[in-house]
Coordinates of C-alpha atoms in Angstrom, one line a residue:
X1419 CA -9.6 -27.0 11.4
X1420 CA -12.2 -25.2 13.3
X1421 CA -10.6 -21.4 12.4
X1422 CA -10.5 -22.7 8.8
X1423 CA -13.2 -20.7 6.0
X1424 CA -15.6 -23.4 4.5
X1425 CA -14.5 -24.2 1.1
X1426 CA -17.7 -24.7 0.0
X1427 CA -18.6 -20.7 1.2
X1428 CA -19.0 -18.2 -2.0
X1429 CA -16.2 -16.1 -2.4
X1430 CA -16.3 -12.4 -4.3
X1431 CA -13.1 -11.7 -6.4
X1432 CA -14.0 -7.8 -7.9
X1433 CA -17.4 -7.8 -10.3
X1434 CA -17.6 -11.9 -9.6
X1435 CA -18.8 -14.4 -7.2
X1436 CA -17.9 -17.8 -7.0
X1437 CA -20.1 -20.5 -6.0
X1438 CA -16.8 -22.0 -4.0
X1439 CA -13.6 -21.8 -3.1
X1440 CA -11.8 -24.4 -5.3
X1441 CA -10.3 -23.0 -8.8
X1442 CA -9.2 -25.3 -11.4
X1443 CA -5.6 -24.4 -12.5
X1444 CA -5.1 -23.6 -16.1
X1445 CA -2.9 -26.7 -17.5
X1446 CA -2.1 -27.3 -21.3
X1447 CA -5.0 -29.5 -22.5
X1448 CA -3.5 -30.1 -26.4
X1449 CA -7.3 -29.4 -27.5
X1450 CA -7.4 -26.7 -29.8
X1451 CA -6.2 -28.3 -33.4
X1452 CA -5.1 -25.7 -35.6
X1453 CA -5.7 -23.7 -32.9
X1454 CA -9.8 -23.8 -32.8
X1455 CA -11.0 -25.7 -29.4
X1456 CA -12.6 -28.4 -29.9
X1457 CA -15.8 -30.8 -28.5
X1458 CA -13.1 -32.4 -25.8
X1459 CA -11.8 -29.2 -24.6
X1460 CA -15.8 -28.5 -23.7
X1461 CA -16.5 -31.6 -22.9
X1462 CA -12.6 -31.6 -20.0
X1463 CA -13.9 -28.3 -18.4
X1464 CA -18.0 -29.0 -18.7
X1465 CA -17.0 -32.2 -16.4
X1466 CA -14.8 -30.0 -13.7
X1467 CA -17.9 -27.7 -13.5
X1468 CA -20.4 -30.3 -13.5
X1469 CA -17.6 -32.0 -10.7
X1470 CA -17.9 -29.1 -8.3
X1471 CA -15.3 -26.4 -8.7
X1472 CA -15.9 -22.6 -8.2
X1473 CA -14.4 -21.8 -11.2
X1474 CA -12.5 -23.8 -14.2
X1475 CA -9.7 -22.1 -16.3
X1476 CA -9.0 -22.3 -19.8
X1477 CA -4.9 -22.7 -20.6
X1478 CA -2.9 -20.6 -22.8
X1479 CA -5.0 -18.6 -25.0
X1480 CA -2.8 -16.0 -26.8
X1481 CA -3.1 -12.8 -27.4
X1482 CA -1.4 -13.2 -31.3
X1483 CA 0.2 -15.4 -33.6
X1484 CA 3.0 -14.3 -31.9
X1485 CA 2.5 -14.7 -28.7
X1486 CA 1.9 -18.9 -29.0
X1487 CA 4.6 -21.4 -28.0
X1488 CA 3.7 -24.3 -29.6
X1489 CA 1.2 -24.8 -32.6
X1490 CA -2.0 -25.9 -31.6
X1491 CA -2.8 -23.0 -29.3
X1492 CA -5.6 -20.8 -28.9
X1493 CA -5.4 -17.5 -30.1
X1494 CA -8.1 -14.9 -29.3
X1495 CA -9.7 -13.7 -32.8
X1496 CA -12.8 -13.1 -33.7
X1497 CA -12.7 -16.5 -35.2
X1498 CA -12.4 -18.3 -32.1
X1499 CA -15.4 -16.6 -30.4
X1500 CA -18.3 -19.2 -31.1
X1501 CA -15.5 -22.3 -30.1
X1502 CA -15.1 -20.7 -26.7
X1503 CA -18.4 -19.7 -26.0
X1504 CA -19.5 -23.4 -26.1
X1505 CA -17.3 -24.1 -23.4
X1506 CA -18.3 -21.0 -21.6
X1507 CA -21.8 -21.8 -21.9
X1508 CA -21.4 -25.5 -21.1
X1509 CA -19.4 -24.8 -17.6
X1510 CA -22.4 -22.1 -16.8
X1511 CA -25.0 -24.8 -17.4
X1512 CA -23.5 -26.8 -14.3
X1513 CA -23.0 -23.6 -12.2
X1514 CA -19.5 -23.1 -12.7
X1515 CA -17.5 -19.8 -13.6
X1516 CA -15.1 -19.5 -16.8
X1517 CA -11.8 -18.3 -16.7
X1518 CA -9.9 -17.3 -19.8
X1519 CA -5.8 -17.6 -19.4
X1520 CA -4.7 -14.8 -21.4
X1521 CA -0.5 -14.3 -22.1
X1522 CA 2.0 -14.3 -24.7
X1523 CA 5.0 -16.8 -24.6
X1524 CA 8.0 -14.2 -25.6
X1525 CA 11.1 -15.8 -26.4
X1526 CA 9.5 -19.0 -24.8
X1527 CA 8.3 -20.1 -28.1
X1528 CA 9.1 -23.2 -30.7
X1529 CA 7.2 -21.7 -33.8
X1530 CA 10.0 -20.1 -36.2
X1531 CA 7.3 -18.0 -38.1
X1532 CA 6.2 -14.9 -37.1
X1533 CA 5.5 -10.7 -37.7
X1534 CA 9.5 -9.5 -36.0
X1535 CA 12.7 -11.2 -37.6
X1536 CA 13.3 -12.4 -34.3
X1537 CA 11.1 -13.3 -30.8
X1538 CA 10.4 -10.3 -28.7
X1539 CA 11.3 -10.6 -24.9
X1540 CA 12.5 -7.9 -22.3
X1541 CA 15.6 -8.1 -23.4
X1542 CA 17.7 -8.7 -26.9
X1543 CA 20.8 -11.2 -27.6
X1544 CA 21.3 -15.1 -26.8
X1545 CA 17.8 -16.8 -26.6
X1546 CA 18.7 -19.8 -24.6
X1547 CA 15.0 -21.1 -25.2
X1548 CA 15.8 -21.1 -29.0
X1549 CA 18.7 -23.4 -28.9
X1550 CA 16.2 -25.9 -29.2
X1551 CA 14.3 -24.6 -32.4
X1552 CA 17.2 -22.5 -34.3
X1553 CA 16.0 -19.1 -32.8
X1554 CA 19.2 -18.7 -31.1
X1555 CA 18.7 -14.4 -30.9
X1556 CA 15.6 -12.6 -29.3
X1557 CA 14.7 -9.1 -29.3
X1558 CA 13.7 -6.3 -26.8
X1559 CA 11.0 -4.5 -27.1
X1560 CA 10.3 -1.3 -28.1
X1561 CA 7.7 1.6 -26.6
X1562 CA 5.9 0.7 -30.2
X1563 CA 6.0 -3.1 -29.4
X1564 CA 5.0 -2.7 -25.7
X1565 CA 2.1 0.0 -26.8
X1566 CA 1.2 -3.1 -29.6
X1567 CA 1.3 -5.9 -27.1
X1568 CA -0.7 -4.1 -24.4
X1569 CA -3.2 -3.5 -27.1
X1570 CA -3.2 -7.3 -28.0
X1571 CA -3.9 -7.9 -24.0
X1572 CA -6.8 -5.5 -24.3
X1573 CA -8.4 -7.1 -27.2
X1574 CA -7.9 -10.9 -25.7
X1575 CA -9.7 -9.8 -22.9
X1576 CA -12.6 -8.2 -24.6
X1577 CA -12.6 -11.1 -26.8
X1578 CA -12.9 -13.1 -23.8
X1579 CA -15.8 -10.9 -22.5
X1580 CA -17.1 -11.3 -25.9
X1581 CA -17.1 -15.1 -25.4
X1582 CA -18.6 -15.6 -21.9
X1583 CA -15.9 -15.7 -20.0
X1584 CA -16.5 -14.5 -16.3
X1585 CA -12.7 -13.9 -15.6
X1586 CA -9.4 -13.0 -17.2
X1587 CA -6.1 -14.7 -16.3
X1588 CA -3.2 -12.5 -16.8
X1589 CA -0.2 -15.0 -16.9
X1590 CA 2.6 -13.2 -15.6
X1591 CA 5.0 -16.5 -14.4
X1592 CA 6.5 -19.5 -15.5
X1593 CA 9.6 -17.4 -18.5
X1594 CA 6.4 -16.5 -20.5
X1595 CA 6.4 -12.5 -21.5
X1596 CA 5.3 -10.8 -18.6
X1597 CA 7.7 -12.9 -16.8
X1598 CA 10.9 -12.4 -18.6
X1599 CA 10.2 -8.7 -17.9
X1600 CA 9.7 -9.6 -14.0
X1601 CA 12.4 -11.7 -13.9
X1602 CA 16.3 -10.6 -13.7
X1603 CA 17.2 -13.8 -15.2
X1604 CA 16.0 -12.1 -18.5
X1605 CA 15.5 -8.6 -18.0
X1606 CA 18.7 -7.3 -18.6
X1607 CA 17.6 -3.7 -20.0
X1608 CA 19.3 -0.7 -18.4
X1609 CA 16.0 1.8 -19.1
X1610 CA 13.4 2.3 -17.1
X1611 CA 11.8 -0.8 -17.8
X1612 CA 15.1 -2.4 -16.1
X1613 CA 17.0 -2.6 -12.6
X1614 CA 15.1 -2.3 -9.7
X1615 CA 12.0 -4.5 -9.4
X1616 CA 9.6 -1.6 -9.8
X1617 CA 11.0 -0.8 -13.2
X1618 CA 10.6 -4.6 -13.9
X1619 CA 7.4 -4.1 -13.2
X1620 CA 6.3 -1.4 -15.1
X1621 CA 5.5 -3.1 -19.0
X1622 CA 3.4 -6.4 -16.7
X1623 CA 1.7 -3.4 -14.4
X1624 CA 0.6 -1.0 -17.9
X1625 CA -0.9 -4.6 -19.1
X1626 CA -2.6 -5.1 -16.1
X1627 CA -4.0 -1.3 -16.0
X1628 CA -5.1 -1.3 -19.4
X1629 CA -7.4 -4.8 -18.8
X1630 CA -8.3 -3.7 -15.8
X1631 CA -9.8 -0.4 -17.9
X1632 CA -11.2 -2.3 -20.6
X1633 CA -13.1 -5.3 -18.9
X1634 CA -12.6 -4.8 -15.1
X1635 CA -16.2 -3.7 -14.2
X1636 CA -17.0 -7.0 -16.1
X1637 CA -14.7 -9.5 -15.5
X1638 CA -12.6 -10.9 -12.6
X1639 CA -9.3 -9.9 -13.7
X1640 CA -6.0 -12.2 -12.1
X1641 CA -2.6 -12.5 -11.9
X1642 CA -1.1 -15.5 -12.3
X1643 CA 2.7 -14.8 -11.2
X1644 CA 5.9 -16.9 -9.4
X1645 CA 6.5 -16.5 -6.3
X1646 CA 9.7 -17.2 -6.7
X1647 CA 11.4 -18.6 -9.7
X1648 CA 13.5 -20.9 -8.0
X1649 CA 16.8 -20.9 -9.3
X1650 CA 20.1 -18.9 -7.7
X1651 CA 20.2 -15.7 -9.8
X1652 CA 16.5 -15.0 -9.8
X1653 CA 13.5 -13.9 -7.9
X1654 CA 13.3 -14.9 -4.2
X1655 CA 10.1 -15.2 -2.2
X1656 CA 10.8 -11.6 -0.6
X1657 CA 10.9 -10.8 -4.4
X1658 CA 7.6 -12.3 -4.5
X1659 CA 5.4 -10.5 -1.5
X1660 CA 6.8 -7.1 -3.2
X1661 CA 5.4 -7.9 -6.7
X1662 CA 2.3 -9.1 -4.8
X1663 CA 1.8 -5.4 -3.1
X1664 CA 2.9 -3.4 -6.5
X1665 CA 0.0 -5.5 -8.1
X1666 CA -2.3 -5.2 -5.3
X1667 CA -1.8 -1.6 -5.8
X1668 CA -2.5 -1.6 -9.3
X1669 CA -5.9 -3.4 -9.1
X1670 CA -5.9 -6.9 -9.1
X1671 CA -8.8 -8.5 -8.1
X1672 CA -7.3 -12.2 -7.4
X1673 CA -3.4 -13.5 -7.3
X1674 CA -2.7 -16.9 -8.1
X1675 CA 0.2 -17.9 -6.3
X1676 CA 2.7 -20.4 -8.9
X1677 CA 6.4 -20.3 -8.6
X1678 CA 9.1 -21.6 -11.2
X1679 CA 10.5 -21.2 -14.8
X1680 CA 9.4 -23.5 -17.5
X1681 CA 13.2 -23.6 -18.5
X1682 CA 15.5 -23.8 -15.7
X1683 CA 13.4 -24.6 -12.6
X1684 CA 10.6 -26.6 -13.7
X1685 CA 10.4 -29.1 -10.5
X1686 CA 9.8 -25.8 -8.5
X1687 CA 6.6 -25.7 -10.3
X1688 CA 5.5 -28.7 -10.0
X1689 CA 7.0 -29.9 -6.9
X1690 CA 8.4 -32.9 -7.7
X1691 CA 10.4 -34.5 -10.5
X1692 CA 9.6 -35.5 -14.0
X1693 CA 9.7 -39.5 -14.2
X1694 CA 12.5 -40.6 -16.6
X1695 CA 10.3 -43.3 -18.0
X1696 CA 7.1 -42.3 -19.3
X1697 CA 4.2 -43.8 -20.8
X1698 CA 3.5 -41.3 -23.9
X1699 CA 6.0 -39.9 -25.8
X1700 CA 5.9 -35.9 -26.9
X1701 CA 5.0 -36.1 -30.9
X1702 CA 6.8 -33.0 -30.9
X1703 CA 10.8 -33.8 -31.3
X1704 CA 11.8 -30.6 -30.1
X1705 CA 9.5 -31.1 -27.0
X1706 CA 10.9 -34.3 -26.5
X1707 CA 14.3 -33.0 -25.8
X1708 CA 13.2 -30.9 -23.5
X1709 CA 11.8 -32.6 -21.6
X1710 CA 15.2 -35.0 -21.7
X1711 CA 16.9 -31.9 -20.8
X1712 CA 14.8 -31.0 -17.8
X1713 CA 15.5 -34.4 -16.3
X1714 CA 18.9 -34.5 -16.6
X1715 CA 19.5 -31.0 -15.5
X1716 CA 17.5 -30.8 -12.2
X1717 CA 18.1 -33.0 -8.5
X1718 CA 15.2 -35.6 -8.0
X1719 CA 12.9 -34.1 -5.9
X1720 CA 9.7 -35.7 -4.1
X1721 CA 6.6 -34.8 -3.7
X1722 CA 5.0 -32.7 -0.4
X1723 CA 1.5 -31.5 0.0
X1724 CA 1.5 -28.0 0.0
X1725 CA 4.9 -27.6 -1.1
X1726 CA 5.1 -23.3 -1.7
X1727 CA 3.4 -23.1 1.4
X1728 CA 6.3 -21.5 2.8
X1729 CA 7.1 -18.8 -0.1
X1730 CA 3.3 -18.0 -0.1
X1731 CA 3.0 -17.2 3.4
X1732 CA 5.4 -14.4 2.9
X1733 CA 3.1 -13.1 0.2
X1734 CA -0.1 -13.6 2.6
X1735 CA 1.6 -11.5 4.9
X1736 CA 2.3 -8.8 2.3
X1737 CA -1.2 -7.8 1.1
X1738 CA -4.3 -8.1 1.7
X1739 CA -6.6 -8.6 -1.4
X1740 CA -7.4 -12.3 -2.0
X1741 CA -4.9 -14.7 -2.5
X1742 CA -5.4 -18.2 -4.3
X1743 CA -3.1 -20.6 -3.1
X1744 CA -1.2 -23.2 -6.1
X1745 CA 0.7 -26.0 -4.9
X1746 CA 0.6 -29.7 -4.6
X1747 CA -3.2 -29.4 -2.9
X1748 CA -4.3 -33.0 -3.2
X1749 CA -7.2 -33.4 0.6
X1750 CA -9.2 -31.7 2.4
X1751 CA -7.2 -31.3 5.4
X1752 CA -4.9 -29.5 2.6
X1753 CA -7.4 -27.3 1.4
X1754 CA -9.0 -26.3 4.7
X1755 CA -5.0 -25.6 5.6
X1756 CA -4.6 -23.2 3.7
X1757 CA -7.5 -21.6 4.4
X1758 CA -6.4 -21.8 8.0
X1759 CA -3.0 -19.8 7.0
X1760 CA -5.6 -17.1 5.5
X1761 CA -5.8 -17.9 2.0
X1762 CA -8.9 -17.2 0.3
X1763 CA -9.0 -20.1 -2.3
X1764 CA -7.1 -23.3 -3.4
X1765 CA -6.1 -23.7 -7.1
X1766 CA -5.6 -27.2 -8.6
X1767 CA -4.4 -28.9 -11.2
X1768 CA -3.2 -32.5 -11.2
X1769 CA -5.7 -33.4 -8.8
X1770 CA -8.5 -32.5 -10.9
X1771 CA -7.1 -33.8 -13.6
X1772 CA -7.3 -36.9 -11.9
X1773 CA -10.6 -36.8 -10.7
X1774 CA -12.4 -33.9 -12.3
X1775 CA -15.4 -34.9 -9.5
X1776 CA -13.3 -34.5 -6.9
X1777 CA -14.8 -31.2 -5.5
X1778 CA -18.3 -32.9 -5.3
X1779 CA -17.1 -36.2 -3.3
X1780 CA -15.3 -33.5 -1.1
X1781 CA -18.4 -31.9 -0.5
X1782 CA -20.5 -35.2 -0.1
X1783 CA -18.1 -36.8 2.3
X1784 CA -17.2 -39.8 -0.1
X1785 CA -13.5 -38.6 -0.3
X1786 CA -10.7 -36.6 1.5
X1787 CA -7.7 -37.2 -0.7
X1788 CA -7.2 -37.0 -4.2
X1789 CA -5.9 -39.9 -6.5
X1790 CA -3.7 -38.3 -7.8
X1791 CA -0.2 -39.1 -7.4
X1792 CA 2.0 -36.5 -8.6
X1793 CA 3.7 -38.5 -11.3
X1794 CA 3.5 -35.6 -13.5
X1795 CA 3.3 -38.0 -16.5
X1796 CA -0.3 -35.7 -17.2
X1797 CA 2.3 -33.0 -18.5
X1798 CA 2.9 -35.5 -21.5
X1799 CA 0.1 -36.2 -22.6
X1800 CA -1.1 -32.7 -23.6
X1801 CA 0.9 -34.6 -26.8
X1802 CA -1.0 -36.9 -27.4
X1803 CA -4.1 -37.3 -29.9
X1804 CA -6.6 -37.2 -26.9
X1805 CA -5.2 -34.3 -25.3
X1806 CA -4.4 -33.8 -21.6
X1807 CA -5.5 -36.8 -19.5
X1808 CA -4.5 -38.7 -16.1
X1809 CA -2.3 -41.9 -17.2
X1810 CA -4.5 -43.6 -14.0
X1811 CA -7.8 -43.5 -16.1
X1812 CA -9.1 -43.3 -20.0
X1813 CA -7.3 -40.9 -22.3
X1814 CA -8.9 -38.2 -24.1
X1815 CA -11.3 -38.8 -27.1
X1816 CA -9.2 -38.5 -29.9
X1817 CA -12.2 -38.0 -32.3
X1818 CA -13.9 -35.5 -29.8
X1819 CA -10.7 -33.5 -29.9
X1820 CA -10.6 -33.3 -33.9
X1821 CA -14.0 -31.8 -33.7
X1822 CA -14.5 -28.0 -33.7
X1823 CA -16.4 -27.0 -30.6
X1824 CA -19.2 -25.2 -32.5
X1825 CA -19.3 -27.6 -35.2

C-alpha cells in the first residue's frame, strides 16, 4: 500500500527507539519454575530478537506474591534481577529491545495463599473467578491497599530498569487488576474510584503517573488495555477511544490495543475459538476446567485477519500518541494495513510463536504470510514441561526450562 509507513522504519515511543515496527506480544511462556526464568525463556525471546522484531515482551511478571495467578510466575524481587537480565542482555546482543509486562492478577488468581484473607479487586463480595479454586469472596481495596499496590508498580518497574529492560508494560486488560477497576463488570464501588468511567480510571491512571515518575525518563512506559471487553454489560469500543484519551493525557508513551476478558469473553481476545480437542492437556486441574468451561460457554467463532480492526479505529481516531495495533496480524499486506489505517506499530503473538523468524523472511522477501494458523492450541502448552510452543513445530526444551537463567 503505497500511503502505508515501512515497517521496517524506526519508530520513537518516549525515551526509546525501536529498530522496527513489529512488537512481540507478551503471551504466557510457562518458563519461570518456581518462579525464576529460566535458559528457555532466554533462549524463546533471544530467537524473536535474533528473528527481526523491534521489540520482544516478557509475559506476566508480578509485581508481588500477590499479584500472581498461577504458580510459576515471575515476580519482580531483587532475586530475579540477574534471571532477567540474561534475557535482557541476550535480546540486546541481536539488536532487539526488552519489554517487561508488569501487572497484578486481582481476584483473577488460582493460588489460595496470600498476605489479605481474601483476593483484592475493585470491588468486594462473590468472586466468580474463585469458584474454580475455593476463593469464592474477594475484597475491595482500600486507600492503604491502592497507596501499597501503586508502590509495588513502582518498584516492578525500577526492578525492571534495574534489569535491562528498555520498556515497561502496564497491563491494564484482559479481568487482571487494573482491569477489574476499568471494567463495570467488576467495579461496582459507589466512591470515587466508582461510576463514571473517569472515576474507574483513577486507581489504573495514579499507577500509571507514579511509573511514569519513577522510570519514564528511562523507559518506554505502555499500556496494555481492552478495547472493548466484549461481552453485553461491559466496556464498548466508544468505552475504549475514551480510556485511550484519559491515558493519553496522563503520559503514556505507547497503547497496545487488546480487547476481551480472560473469563467471560475470551474468543474476543483471541479471535477465534478454542478447539475442543487438543493435543496437550493443562497439568493444572483447575486450568483444565477452565478451559472446558470457556468452550462450552462461548459461540464458535472463526478466525479473520485483523479482527479488532474495527474497535481500534475508533481509538485511532481518538488520540493521537502512538498506537500499537493487536489482533489476528498474520502477512504483510496485514501489517502494512494497519499502518495504512494510521497505526504506528503491529503487535504479535501467535504468529511469532510460530515462526519466531518471521520478521526477517518479511524483510528478506522469502515470506508474506505467517504459518500460523490460529488454532490457539499454543495457549495450552504454556502447561507443559517445555513451556509455550507452536503444536506445528518442536516443543520447548524441557531441560532448558528447569535451568535458572543465570545458572
Amino acid at each position: 500500500m503505497n500511503n502505508a509507513r515501512h515497517v521496517f522504519e524506526p519508530l520513537t515511543i518516549g525515551p526509546l527507539t525501536l529498530r522496527n515496527r513489529i512488537i512481540k506480544s507478551a503471551t504466557n511462556e510457562g518458563m519461570a519454575p518456581q518462579g525464576i526464568p529460566s535458559r528457555q525463556l532466554v533462549k524463546l525471546h533471544a530467537a524473536l530478537a535474533e528473528g527481526g522484531v523491534g521489540m520482544t515482551t516478557l509475559a506476566y511478571c508480578s509485581v508481588s506474591p500477590d499479584g500472581r495467578t498461577l504458580p510459576g510466575q515471575i515476580v519482580l524481587d531483587a532475586s530475579t534481577v540477574p534471571h532477567l537480565r540474561a534475557l535482557t542482555d541476550a535480546v540486546h546482543r541481536h539488536g532487539a529491545a526488552a519489554s517487561a509486562q508488569i501487572t497484578h492478577g486481582g481476584c483473577f488468581t488460582f493460588l489460595r495463599e496470600r498476605s489479605t484473607p481474601r483476593p483484592l479487586s475493585s470491588s468486594g463480595g462473590f468472586n466468580k473467578v474463585g469458584l474454580m479454586s475455593g476463593m469464592w469472596r474477594k475484597q475491595a481495596m482500600t486507600e492503604a491497599d491502592m497507596t501499597q499496590v501503586i508502590g509495588q508498580f513502582v518498584q516492578g518497574a525500577e526492578l525492571a530498569r534495574a534489569a535491562g529492560f528498555d520498556a515497561v508494560e502496564l497491563h491494564m486488560g484482559h479481568g487482571y487488576l487494573l482491569s477489574q477497576f476499568i471494567s463495570p463488570l467488576y467495579n461496582r464501588r459507589r466512591d470515587s474510584y466508582g461510576g463514571s468511567l473517569e472515576n474507574r480510571l483513577r486507581f489504573p491512571l495514579r499507577v500509571l503517573r507514579a511509573v511514569l515518575e519513577a522510570v519514564g525518563n528511562d523507559l518506554a512506559v505502555i499500556c496494555k488495555y481492552s478495547i472493548t471487553d466484549g461481552v453485553r454489560g461491559g466496556n464498548t469500543a466508544q468505552d475504549g477511544a475514551a480510556i485511550a484519551r484519559l491515558l493519553e493525557a496522563a503520559g503514556a508513551h505507547l497503547l497496545v490495543l487488546s480487547a476481551g476478558m480472560n473469563v467471560e469473553s475470551i474468543t474476543t481476545m483471541f479471535g477465534s475459538s478454542f478447539p475442543k480437542e487438543n493435543r496437550v492437556k493443562a497439568g493444572n486441574p483447575l486450568i483444565g476446567m477452565a478451559m472446558a468451561l470457556q468452550r462450552l460457554k462461548e459461540p464458535e467463532v472463526v478466525f479473520r485477519e485483523l479482527y479488532l480492526l474495527e474497535h481500534a479505529r475508533k481509538v485511532r481516531a481518538a488520540v493521537k500518541l502512538p498506537l500499537a495495533y493487536l489482533g489476528g496480524v498474520s502477512s504483510l499486506e496485514g501489517i502494512e494495513r494497519a499502518m495504512a489505517e494510521g497505526f504506528d506499530a503491529v503487535a504479535m503473538g501467535r504468529g511469532l510463536i510460530c515462526q519466531p523468524d518471521f520478521v526477517n523472511r518479511l524483510s528478506q522477501g522469502l515470506a508474506r504470510h505467517s504459518g500460523c494458523t490460529a488454532c490457539n492450541r499454543c495457549v495450552a502448552m504454556m502447561y507443559t514441561p517445555g513451556g509455550t510452543s507452536c503444536v506445528l513445530g518442536p516443543a520447548g526444551d524441557p531441560v532448558l526450562n528447569a535451568q535458572p537463567a543465570a545458572g
